[in-house]
Short mmCIF file of C-alpha atoms in Angstrom, two decimals:
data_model
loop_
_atom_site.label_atom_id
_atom_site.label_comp_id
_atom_site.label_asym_id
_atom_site.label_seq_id
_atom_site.Cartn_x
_atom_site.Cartn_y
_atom_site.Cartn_z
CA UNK A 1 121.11 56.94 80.53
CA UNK A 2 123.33 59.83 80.28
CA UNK A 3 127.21 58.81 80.07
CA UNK A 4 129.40 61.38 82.86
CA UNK A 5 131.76 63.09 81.83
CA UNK A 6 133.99 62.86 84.40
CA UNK A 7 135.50 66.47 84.93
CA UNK A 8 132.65 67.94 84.76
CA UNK A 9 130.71 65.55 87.37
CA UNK A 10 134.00 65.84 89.56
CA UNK A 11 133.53 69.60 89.51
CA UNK A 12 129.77 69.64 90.05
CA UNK A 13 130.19 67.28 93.19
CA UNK A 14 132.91 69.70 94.82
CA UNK A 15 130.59 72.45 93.92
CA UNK A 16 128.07 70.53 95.42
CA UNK A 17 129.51 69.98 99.06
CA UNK A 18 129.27 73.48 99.09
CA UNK A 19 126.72 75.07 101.90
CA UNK A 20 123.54 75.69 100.54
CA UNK A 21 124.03 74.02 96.93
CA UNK A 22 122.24 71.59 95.46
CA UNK A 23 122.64 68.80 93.24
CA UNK A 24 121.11 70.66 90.50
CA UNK A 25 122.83 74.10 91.27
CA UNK A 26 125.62 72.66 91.36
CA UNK A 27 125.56 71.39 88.17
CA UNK A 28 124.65 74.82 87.03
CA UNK A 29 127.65 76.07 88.19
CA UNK A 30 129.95 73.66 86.86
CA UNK A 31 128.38 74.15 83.12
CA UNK A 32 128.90 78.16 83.91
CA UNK A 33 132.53 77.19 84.86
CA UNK A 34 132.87 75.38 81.68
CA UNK A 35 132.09 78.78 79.83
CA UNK A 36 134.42 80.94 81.38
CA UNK A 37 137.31 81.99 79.33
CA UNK A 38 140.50 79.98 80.54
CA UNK A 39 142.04 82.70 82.56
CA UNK A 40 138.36 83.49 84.60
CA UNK A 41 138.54 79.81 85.62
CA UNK A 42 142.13 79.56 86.68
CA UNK A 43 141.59 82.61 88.34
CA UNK A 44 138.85 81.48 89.84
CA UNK A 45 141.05 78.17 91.07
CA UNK A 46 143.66 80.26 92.31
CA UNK A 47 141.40 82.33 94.29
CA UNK A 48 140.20 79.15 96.22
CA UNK A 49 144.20 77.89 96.51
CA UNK A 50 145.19 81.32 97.78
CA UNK A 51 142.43 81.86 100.20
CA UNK A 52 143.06 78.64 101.98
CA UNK A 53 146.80 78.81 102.19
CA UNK A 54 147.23 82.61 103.49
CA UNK A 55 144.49 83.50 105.56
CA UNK A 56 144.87 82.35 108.66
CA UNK A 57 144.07 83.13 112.59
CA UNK A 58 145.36 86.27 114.06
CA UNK A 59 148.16 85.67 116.58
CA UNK A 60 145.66 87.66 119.90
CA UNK A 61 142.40 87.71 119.01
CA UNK A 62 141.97 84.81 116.48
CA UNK A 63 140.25 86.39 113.87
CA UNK A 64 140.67 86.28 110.29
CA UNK A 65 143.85 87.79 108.49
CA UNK A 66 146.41 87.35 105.81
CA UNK A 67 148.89 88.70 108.11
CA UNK A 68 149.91 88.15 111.31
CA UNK A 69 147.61 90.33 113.24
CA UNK A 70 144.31 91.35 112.22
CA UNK A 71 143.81 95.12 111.41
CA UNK A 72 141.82 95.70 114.53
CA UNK A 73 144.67 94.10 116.57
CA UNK A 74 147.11 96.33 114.58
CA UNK A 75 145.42 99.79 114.71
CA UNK A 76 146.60 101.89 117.16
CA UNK A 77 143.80 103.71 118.27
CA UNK A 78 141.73 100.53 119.89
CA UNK A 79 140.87 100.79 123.58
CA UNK A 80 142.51 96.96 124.87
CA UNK A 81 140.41 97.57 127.96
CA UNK A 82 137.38 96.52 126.65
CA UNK A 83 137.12 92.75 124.89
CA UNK A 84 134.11 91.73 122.40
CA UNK A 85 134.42 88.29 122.42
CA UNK A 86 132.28 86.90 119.41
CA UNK A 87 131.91 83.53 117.49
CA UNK A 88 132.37 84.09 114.14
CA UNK A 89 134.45 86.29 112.17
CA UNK A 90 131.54 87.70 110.24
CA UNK A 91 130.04 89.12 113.87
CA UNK A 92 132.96 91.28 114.11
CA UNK A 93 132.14 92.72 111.01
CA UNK A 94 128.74 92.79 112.16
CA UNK A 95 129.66 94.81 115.56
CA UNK A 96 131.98 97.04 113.44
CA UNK A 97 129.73 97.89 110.91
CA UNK A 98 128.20 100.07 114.11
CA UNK A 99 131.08 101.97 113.82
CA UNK A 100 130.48 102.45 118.04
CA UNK A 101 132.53 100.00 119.01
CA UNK A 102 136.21 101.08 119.61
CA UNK A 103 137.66 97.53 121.58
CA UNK A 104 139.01 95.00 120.40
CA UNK A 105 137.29 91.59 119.55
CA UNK A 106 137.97 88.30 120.23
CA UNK A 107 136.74 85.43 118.19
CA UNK A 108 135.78 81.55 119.76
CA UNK A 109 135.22 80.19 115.60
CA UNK A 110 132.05 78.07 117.22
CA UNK A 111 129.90 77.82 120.33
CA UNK A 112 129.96 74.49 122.95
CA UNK A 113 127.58 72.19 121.64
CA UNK A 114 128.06 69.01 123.17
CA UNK A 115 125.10 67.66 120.78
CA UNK A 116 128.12 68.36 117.67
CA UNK A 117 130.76 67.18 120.06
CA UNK A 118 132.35 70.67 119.95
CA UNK A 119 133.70 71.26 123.63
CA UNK A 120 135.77 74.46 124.79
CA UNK A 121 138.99 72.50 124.16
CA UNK A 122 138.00 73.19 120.23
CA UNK A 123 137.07 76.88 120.63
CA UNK A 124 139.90 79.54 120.62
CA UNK A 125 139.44 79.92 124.49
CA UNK A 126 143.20 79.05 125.74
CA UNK A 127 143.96 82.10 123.49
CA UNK A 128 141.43 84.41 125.18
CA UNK A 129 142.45 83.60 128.84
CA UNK A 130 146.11 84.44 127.40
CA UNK A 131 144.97 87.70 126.63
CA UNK A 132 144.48 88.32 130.34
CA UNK A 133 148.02 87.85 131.32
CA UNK A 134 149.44 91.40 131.16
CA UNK A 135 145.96 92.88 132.61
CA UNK A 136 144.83 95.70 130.42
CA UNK A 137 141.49 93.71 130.17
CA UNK A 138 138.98 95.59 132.15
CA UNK A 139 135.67 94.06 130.65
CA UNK A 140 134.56 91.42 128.63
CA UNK A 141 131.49 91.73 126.34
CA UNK A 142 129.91 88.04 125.58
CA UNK A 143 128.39 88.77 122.22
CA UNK A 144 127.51 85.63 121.52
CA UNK A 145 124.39 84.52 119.70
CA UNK A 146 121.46 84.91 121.95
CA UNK A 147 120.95 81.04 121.01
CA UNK A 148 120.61 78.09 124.16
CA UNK A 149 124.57 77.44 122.79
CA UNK A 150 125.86 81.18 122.42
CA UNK A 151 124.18 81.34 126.42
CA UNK A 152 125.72 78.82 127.32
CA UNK A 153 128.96 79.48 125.75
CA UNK A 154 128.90 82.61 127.35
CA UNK A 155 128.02 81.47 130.69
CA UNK A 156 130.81 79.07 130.83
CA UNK A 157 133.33 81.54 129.83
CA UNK A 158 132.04 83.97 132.26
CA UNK A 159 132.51 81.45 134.89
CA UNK A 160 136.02 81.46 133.52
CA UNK A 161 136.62 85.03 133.52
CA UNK A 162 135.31 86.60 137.17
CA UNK A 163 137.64 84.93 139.13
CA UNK A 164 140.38 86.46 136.94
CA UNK A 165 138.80 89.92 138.22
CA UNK A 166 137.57 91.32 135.12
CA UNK A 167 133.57 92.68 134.29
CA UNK A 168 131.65 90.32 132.36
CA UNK A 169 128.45 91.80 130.05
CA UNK A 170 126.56 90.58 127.83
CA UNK A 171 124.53 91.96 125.11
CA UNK A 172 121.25 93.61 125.35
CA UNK A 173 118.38 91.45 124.67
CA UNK A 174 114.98 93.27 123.75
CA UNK A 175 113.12 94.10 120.68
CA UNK A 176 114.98 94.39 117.59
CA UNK A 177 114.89 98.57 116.39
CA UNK A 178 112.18 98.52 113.24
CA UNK A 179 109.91 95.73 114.56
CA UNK A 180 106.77 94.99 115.20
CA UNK A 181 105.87 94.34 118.61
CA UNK A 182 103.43 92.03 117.54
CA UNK A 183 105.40 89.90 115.83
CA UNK A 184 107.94 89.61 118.74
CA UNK A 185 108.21 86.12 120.11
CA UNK A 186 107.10 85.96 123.64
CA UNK A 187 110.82 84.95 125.08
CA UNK A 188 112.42 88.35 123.34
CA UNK A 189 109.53 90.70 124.79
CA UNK A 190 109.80 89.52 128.09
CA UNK A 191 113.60 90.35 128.26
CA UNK A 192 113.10 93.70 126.60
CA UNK A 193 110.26 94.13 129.99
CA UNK A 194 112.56 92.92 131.85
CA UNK A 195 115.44 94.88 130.75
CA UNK A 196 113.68 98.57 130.40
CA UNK A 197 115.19 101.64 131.05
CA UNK A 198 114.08 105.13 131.91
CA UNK A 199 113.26 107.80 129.47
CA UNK B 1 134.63 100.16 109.07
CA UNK B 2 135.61 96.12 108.80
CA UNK B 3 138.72 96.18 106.97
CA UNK B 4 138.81 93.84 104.22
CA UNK B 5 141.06 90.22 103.59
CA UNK B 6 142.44 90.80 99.85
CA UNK B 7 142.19 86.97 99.60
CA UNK B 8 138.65 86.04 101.37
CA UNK B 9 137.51 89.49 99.57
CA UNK B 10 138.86 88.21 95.93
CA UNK B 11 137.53 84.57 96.69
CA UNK B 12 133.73 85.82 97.92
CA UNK B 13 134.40 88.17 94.75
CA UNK B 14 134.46 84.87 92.43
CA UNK B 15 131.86 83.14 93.86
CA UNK B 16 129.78 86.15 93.47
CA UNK B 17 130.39 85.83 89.75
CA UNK B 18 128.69 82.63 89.63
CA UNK B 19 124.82 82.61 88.62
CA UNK B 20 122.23 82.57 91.36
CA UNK B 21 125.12 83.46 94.29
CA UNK B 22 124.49 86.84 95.83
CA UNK B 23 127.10 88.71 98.18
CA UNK B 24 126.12 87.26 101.13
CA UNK B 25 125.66 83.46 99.74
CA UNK B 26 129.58 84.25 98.03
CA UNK B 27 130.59 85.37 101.25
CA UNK B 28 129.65 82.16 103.16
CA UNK B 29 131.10 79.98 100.39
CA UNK B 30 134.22 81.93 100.77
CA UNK B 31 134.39 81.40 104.30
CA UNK B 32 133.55 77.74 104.11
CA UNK B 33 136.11 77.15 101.78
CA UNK B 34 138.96 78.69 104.60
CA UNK B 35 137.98 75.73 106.82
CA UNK B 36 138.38 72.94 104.47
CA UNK B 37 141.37 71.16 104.73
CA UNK B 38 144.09 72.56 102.30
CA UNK B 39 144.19 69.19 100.54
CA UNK B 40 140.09 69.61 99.52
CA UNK B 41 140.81 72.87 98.82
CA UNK B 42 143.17 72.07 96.28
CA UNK B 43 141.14 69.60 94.82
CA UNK B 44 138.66 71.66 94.39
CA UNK B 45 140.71 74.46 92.72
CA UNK B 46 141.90 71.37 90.74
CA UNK B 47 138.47 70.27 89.39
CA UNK B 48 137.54 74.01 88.13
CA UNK B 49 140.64 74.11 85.86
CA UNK B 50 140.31 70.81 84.70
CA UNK B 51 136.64 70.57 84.01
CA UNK B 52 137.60 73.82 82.08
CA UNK B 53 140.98 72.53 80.25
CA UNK B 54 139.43 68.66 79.03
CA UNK B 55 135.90 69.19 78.59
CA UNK B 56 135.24 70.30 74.91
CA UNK B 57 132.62 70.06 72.14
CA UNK B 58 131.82 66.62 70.50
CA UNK B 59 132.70 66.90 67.11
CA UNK B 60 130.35 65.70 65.70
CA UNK B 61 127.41 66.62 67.63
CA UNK B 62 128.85 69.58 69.81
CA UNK B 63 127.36 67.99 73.53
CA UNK B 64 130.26 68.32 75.70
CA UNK B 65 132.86 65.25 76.07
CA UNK B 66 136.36 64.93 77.50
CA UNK B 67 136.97 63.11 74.11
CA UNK B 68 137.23 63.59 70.76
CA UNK B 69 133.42 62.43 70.52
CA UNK B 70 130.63 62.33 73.24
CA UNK B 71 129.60 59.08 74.50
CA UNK B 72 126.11 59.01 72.66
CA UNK B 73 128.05 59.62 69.02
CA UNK B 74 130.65 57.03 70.02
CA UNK B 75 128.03 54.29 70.95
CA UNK B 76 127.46 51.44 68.07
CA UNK B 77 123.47 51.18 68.92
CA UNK B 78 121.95 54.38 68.46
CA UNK B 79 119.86 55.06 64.98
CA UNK B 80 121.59 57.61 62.90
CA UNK B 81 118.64 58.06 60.92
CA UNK B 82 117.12 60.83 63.47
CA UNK B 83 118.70 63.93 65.04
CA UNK B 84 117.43 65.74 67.80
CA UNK B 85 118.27 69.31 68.19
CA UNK B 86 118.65 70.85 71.30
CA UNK B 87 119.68 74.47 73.01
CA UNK B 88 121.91 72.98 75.97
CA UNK B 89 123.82 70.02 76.70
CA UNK B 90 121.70 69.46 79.88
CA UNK B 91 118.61 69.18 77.25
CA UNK B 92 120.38 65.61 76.26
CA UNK B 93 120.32 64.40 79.58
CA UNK B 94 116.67 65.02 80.16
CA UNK B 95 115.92 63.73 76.37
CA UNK B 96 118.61 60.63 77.68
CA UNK B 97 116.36 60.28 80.53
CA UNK B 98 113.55 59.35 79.15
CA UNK B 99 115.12 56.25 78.04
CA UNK B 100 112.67 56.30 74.77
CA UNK B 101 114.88 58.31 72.00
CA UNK B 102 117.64 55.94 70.61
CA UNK B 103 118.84 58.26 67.51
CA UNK B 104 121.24 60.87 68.03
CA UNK B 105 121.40 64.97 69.17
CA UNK B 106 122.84 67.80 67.85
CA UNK B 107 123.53 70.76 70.63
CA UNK B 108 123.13 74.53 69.33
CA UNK B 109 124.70 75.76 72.57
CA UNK B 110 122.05 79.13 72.29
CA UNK B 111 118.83 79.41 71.04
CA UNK B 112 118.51 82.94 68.28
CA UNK B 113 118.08 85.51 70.09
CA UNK B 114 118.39 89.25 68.60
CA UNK B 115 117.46 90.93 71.78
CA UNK B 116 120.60 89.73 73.12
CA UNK B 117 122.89 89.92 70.03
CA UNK B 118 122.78 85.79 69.52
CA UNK B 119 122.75 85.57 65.75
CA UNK B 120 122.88 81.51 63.82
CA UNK B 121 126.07 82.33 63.67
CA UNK B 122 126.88 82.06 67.37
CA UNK B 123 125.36 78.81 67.72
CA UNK B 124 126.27 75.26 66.37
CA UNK B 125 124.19 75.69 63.08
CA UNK B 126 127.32 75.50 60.63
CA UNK B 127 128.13 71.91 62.25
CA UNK B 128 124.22 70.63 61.88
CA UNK B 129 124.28 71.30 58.38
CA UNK B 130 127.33 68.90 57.68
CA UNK B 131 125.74 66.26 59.48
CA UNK B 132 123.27 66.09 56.37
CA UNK B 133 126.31 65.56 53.81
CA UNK B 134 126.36 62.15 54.13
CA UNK B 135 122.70 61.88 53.54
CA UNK B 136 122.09 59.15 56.43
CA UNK B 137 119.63 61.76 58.62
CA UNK B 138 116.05 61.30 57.68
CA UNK B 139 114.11 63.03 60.29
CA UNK B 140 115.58 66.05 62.22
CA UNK B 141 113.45 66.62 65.87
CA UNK B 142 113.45 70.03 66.64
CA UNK B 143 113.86 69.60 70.71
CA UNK B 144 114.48 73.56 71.34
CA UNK B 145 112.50 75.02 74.49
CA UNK B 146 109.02 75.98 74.08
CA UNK B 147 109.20 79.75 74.28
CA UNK B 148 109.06 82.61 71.67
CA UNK B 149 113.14 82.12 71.27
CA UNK B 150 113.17 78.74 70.93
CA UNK B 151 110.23 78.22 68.65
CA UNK B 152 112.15 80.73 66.20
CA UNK B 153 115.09 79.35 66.26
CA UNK B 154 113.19 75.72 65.31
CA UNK B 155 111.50 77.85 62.68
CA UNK B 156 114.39 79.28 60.96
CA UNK B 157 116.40 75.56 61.25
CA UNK B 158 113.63 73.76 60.01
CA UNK B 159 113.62 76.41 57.06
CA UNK B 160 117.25 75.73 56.18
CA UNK B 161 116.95 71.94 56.78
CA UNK B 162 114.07 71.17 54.45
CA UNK B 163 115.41 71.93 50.70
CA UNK B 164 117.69 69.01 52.03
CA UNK B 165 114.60 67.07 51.75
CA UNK B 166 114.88 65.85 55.30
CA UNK B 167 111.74 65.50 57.52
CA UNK B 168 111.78 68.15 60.39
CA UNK B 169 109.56 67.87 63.62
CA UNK B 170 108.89 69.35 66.54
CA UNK B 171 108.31 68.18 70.04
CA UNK B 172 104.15 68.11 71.25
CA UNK B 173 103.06 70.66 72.92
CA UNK B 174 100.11 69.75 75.67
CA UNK B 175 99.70 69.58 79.04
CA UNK B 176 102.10 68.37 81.23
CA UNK B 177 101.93 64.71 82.72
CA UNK B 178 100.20 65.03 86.20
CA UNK B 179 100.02 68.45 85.59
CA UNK B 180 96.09 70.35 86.92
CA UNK B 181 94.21 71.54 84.19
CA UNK B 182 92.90 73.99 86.13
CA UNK B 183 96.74 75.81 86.47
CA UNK B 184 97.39 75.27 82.98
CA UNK B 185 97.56 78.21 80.92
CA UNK B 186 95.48 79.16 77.81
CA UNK B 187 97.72 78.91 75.03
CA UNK B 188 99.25 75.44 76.46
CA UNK B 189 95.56 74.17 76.70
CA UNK B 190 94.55 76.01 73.14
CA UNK B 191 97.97 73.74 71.38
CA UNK B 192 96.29 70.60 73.68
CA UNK B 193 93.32 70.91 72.40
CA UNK B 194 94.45 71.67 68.58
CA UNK B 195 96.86 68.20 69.21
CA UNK B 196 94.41 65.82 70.50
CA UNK B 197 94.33 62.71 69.83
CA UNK B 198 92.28 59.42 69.65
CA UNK B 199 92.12 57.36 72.59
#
């Protein structure tokens, strides 16, 4: 049998616990690591150490940042009537890649899923109903995924939110711009019925 | 626009550097490295410059060791009468696998390749030929892939190795165990049919 070598089977297992990698990718990527020049690896380590240790959550809307707000949170010319409130950081990129949007965003980092044990008490929800307290909120977009667990996410915070006296929305659902009707599940062209609008 | 996070954006940037990780894969690797905890992050950091820093080239057979030799030149049992050459250090563990071959490997760490500007020079060629100084090899396996790259680079070897007066040899060619003849393509079934043997 093949005798480890132990750094390099310690760095293909951390490569793969990694999403998405396998046992044999990852051992791919540890014998690429192992032909880096020196500085391209510790670089490469230092990225990782650096990463973890300075970004963190923004102070209001929780998402990503290496300072202490986020950039949307920072820029001056945001309406803070309107609230996005997302679940992942990557969906605000994903709503301001539209370049329509002009709120700001709020981010949960998950969705209740009592299957996962993940309950509101480990979403960034205390922080959202804080950003109620002064009043500028007018509306609140839910956006969600359209999954059973982004609806229901966004039903319970809505719950949360009307007696506060703010508008609640929630994303369009309908056929995605591009498709083909007749590939559209049954579910998603029953909504866009549902949900049509005048010409 | 989403504004970027110098240290997710130089993190996703490194994983993107690996082989096989587009920008989207490095972006979720990046992200899922922000939510372990700092301690695994550090340990991970940890195992890319130390896999890098203490695993080096056997000296003697140039597979990859954290010692001075790899375990299979170290061990007391193996026949040092037969070499098998290989392109990869990953080629020794599949050779290893088999648990048949009980000689010893020599790793070129390349195959010749001019297309790509890999000359002998670049690969471990200068180290195989002082294995034969001692005169205790008597058979050299040439274990290089089967492609056009491979099969030159066992050419030109084998073409150095015999005024030595050592036996060279190179791995069957056929059809693959469990394989379908019916997939299998000509020139594979051509060198099956041109190996055949007596049953």
């Amino acid at each position: 049998m093949p005798q480890e070598i132990a750094p390099l089977a310690q760095l293909a297992e951390q490569f793969g616990r990694l999403p998405g990698i396998g046992r044999k990718s990852a051992q791919r990527l540890a014998y690429y690591v192992l032909n880096l020049p020196e500085d391209e690896a510790k670089a490469f380590a230092e990225a990782i150490v650096n990463a973890r240790q300075n970004v963190r959550r923004c102070a209001l809307c929780c998402d990503l940042t290496d300072g202490e707000l986020c950039a949307v949170c920072r820029a001056a010319n945001r309406d803070a009537s309107i609230l996005c409130v997302v679940e992942d950081p990557r969906d605000v990129m994903a709503v301001e890649r539209t370049r329509e949007y002009r709120g700001l965003y709020h981010v949960l980092h998950g969705v209740i899923s009592p299957l996962n044990g993940v309950g509101p008490e480990h979403l960034c929800v205390k922080e959202l109903l804080r950003r109620f307290e002064d009043g500028l909120v007018e509306e609140v977009i839910m956006a969600t995924n359209p999954t059973v667990e982004g609806e229901a996410t966004a039903m319970y915070l809505s719950r949360l939110l009307k007696p506060l006296g703010v508008r609640v929305t929630r994303l369009a659902y309908g056929v995605p711009v591009g498709a083909d009707l007749e590939y559209a599940d049954e579910v998603t062209l029953s909504r866009a019925l549902e949900g049509r609008r005048e010409i």
